[in-house]
Short mmCIF file of C-alpha atoms in Angstrom, two decimals:
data_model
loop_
_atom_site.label_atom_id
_atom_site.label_comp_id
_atom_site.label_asym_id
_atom_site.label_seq_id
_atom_site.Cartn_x
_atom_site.Cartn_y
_atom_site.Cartn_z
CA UNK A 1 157.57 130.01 201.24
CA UNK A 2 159.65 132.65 202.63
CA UNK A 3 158.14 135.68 205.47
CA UNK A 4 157.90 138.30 202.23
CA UNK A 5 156.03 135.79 200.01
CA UNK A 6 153.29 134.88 203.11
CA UNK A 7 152.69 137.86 203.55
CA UNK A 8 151.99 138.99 200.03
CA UNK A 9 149.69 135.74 199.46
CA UNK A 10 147.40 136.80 202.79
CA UNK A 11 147.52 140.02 200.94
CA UNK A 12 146.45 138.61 198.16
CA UNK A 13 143.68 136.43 200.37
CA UNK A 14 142.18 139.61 201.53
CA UNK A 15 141.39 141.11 198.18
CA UNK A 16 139.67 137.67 197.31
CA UNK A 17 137.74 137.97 200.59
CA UNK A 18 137.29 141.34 200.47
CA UNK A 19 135.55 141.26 197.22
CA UNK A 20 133.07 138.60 197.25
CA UNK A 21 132.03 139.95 200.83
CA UNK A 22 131.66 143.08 199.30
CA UNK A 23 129.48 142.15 196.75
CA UNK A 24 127.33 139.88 198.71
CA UNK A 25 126.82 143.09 201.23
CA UNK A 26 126.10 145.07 198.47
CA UNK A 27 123.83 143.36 196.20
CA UNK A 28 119.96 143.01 196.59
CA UNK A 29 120.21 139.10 195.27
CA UNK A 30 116.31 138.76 195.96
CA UNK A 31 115.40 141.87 193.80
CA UNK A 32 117.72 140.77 191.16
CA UNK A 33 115.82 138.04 190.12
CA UNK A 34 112.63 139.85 189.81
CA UNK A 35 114.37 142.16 187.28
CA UNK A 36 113.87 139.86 184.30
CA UNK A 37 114.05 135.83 183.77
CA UNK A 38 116.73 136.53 181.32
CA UNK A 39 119.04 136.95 183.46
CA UNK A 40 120.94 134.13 185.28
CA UNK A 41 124.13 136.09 186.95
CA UNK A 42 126.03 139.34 187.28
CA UNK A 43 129.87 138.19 187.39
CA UNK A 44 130.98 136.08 184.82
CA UNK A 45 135.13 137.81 184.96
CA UNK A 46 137.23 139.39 187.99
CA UNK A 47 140.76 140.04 188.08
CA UNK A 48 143.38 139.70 190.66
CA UNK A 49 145.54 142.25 190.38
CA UNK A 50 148.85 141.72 192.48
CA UNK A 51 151.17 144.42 193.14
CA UNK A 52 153.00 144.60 196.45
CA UNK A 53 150.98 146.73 199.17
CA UNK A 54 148.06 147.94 195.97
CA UNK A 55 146.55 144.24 195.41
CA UNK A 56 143.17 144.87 194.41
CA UNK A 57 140.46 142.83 192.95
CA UNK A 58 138.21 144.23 190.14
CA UNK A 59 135.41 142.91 188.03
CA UNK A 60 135.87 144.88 185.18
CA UNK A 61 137.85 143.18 182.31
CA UNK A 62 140.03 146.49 181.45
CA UNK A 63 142.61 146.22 184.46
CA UNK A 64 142.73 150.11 184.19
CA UNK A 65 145.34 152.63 185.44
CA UNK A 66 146.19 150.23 188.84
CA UNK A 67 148.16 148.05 185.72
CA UNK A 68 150.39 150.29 185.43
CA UNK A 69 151.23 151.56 188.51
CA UNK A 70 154.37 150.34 189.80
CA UNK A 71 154.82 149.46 193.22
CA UNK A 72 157.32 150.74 195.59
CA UNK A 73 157.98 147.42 196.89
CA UNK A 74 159.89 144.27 194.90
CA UNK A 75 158.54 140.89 193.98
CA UNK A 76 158.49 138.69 196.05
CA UNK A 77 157.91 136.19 193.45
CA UNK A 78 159.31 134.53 190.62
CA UNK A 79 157.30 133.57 187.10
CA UNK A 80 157.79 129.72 187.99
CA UNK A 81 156.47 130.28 191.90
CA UNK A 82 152.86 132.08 190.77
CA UNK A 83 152.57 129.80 188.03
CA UNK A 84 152.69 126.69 190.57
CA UNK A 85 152.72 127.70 193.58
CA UNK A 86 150.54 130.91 194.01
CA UNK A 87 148.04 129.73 191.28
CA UNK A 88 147.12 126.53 192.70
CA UNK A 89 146.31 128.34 196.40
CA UNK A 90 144.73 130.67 195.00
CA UNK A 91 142.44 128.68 192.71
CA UNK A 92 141.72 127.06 196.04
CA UNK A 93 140.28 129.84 198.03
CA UNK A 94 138.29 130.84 194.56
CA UNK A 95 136.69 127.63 194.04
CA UNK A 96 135.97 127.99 197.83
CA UNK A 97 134.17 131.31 197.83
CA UNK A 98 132.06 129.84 194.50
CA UNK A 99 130.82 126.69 195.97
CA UNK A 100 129.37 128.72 198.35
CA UNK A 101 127.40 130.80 195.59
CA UNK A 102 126.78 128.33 192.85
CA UNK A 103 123.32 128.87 192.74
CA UNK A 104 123.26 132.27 193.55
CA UNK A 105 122.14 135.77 191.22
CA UNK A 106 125.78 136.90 191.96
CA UNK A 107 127.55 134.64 189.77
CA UNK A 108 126.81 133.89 185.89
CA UNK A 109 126.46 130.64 184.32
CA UNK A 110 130.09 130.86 183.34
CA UNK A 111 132.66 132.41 185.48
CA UNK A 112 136.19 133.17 185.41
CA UNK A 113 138.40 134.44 187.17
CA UNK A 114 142.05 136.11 186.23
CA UNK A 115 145.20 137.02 187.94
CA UNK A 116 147.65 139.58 186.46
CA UNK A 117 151.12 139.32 189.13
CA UNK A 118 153.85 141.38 189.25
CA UNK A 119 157.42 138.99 189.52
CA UNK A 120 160.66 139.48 189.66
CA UNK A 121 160.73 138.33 185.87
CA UNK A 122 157.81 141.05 184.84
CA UNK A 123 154.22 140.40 184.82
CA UNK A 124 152.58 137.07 184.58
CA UNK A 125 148.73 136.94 183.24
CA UNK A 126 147.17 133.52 183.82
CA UNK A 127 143.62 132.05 184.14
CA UNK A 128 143.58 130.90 188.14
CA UNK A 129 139.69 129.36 187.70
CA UNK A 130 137.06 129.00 185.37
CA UNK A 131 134.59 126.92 185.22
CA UNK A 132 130.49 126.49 183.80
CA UNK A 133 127.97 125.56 186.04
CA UNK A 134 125.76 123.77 183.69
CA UNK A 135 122.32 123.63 185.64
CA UNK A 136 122.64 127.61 184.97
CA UNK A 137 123.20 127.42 181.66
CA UNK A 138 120.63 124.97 180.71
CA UNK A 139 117.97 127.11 183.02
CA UNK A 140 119.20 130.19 180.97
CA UNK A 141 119.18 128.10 177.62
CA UNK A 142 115.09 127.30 178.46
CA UNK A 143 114.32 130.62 180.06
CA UNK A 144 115.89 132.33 176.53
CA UNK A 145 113.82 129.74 173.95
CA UNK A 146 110.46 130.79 176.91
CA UNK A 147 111.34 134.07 176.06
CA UNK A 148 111.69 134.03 172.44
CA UNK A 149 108.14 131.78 171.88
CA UNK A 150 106.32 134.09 173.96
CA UNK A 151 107.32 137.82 174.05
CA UNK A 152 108.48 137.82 170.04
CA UNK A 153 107.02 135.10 167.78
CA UNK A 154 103.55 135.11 170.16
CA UNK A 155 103.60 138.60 171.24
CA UNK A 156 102.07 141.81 170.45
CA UNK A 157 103.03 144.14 173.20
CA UNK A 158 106.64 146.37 173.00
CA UNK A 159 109.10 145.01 174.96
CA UNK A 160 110.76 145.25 177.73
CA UNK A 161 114.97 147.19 177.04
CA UNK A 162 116.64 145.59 180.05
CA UNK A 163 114.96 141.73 178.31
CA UNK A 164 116.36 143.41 174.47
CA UNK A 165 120.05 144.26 176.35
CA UNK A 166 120.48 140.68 177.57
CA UNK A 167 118.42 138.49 175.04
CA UNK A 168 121.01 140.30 172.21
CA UNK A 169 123.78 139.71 174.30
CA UNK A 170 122.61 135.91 174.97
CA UNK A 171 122.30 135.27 171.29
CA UNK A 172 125.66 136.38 170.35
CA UNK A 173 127.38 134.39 173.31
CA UNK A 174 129.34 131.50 171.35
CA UNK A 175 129.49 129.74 174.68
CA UNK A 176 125.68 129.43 174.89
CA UNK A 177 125.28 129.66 170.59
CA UNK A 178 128.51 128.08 169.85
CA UNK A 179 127.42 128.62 165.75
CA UNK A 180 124.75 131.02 165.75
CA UNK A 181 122.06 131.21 163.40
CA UNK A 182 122.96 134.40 161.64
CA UNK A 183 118.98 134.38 159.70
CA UNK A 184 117.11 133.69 162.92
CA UNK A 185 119.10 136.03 164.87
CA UNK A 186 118.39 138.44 162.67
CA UNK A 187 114.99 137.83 162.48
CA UNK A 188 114.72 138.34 166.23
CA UNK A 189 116.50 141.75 166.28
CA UNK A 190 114.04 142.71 163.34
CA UNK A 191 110.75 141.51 165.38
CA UNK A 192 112.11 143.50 168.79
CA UNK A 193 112.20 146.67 166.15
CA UNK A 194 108.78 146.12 164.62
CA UNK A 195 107.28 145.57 168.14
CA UNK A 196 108.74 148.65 169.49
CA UNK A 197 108.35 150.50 166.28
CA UNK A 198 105.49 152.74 167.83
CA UNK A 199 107.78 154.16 170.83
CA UNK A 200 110.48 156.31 168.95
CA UNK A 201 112.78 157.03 172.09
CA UNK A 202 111.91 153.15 173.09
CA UNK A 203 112.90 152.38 169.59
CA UNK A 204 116.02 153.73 169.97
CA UNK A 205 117.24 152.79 173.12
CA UNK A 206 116.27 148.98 171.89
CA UNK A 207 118.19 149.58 168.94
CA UNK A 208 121.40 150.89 170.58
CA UNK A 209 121.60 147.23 172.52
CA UNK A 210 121.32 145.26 169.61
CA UNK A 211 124.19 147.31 167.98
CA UNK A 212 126.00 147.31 171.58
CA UNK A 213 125.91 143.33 171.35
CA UNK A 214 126.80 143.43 167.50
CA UNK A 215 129.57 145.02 168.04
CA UNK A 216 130.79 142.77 171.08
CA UNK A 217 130.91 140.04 169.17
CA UNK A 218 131.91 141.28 166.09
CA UNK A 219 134.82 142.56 167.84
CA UNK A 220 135.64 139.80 170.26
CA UNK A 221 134.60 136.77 168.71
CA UNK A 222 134.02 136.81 164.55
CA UNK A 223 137.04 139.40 163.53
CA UNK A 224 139.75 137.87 165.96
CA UNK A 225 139.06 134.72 163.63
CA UNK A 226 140.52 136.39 160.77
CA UNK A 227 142.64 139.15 162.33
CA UNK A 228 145.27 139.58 164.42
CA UNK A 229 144.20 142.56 167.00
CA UNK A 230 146.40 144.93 168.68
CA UNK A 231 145.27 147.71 170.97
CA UNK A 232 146.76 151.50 169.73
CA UNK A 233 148.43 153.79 172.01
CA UNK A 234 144.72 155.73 171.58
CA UNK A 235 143.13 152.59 172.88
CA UNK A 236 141.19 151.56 169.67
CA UNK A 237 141.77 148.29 168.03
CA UNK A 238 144.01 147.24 165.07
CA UNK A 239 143.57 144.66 162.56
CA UNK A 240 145.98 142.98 160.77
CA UNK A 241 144.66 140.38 158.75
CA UNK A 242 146.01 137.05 159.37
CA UNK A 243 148.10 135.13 156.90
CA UNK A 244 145.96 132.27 156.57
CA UNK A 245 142.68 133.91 156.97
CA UNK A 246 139.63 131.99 155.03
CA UNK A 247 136.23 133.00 155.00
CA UNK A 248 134.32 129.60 154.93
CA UNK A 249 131.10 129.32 153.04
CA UNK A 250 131.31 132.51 151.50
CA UNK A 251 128.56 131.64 149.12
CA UNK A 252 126.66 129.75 151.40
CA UNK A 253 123.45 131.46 152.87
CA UNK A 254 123.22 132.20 156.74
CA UNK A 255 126.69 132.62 157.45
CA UNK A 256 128.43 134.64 160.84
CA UNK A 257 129.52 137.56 158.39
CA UNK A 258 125.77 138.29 157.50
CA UNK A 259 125.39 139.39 161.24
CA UNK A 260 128.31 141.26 161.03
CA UNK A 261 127.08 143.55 157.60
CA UNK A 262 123.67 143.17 159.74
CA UNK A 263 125.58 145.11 162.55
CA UNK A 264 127.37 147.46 160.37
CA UNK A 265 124.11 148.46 158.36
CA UNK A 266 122.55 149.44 161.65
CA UNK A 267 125.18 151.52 162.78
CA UNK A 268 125.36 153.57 159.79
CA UNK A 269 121.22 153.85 159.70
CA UNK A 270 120.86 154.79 163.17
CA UNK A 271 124.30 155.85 165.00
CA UNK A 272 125.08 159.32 165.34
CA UNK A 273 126.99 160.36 163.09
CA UNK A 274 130.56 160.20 165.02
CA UNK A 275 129.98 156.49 165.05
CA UNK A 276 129.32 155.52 161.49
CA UNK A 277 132.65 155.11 160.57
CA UNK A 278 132.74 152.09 162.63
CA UNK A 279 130.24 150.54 160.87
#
């Protein structure tokens, strides 16, 4: 490598380093786990975002307005050279930091982590790690089933939001639930209502996770099977349905689209309404 293209891959180090020292300093990791058993991480995406001299690092999977800033300094790069030569250090230094923090509250069960690089050919997106630490998932996979015996099908008592926000998410995660039970699922969100039932603003709040979570996956796992999505110039997402879309099992009970009419019935029911056109 060249001066220009050291120096912009110890810039690039620094944002790594930066980060995870940030969040490490920032974090109460003991408290975290006394939040709720469900659980297992916070971070499970960061970017890299490379521009010359406004490299930053950001966990948030929206890259936001740095994107599009241009910087006022060229490329030092070519497509080919991040692809393999940047990538590979950098996955490096990554895998460094999270051997490190394998066990620890800061990082989820699954992890990944993105770079987005400015080049002299235009901007490269690639994957530089990811990776599933499976002792997490497994402990997540018991602590879920733990949860689900004794708080719902055992329990009497209303529950607890933060447990309803991640148990909905959990459920709906196809890398934990690769096929999920649409019926049981469903059966779970209806049991978190009838416990709660008593606690209107409780109610609510519970509700508005399970429709959060609904809508997550509807939109980022079940519709991208059968459409191709575009994001507008108003930020909202369009559907094109793809040309050799099939809805399997259609007749068949339990099917992934009975969560999604699930979802959508809830929205309309109990969305305000500016929101029940999305359902």
């Amino acid at each position: 490598m060249n001066t220009l293209q050291e120096e912009a891959l110890e810039e690039m180090k620094t944002a790594i380093h930066q980060w995870f020292e940030e969040q490490e300093n920032r974090i109460d990791v003991e408290g975290l786990g006394k939040r709720t058993t469900l659980q297992i991480g916070i971070f499970d995406f960061v970017t890299l975002n490379y521009r010359p001299g406004r490299t930053r690092v950001d966990s948030s999977k929206s890259v936001g307005s740095a994107a599009g800033k241009k910087s006022m300094k060229a490329s030092p790069f070519t497509r080919e050279q991040v692809l393999h030569e940047v990538q590979p250090l950098l996955a490096e230094i990554v895998r460094g930091k999270l051997d490190k923090l394998e066990t620890s509250p800061l990082i989820n069960y699954r992890f990944t982590f993105q770079g987005t690089f400015a080049t002299m050919d235009g901007l490269v997106e690639l994957t530089v790690v990811e990776t599933v630490y499976e002792e997490k998932k497994r402990q997540l996979l018991e602590r879920i089933q733990s949860y689900i015996e004794e708080k719902l099908k055992k329990g009497a008592s209303p529950t607890n939001r933060l447990e309803t926000f991640f148990l909905a998410r959990h459920l709906l995660d196809p890398y934990l639930f690769p096929e999920p039970e649409a019926a049981k699922t469903i059966a779970l969100f209806d049991r978190i209502q009838e416990l709660n039932k008593e606690r209107v603003e409780a109610l609510a709040e519970h509700r508005r996770d399970i429709i959060r979570a609904l809508t997550r996956w509807a939109e980022n796992v079940f519709l991208p099977r059968y459409y191709d999505v575009t994001r507008s110039e108003y930020r909202t997402n369009e559907y094109v349905i793809k040309l050799d879309a099939v809805l399997e099992n259609k007749d068949e009970p339990n099917q992934p689209i009975d969560l999604l009419l699930y979802g959508a019935v809830m929205i309309i029911r109990y969305e305000p309404n500016f929101n029940k056109s999305m359902g």
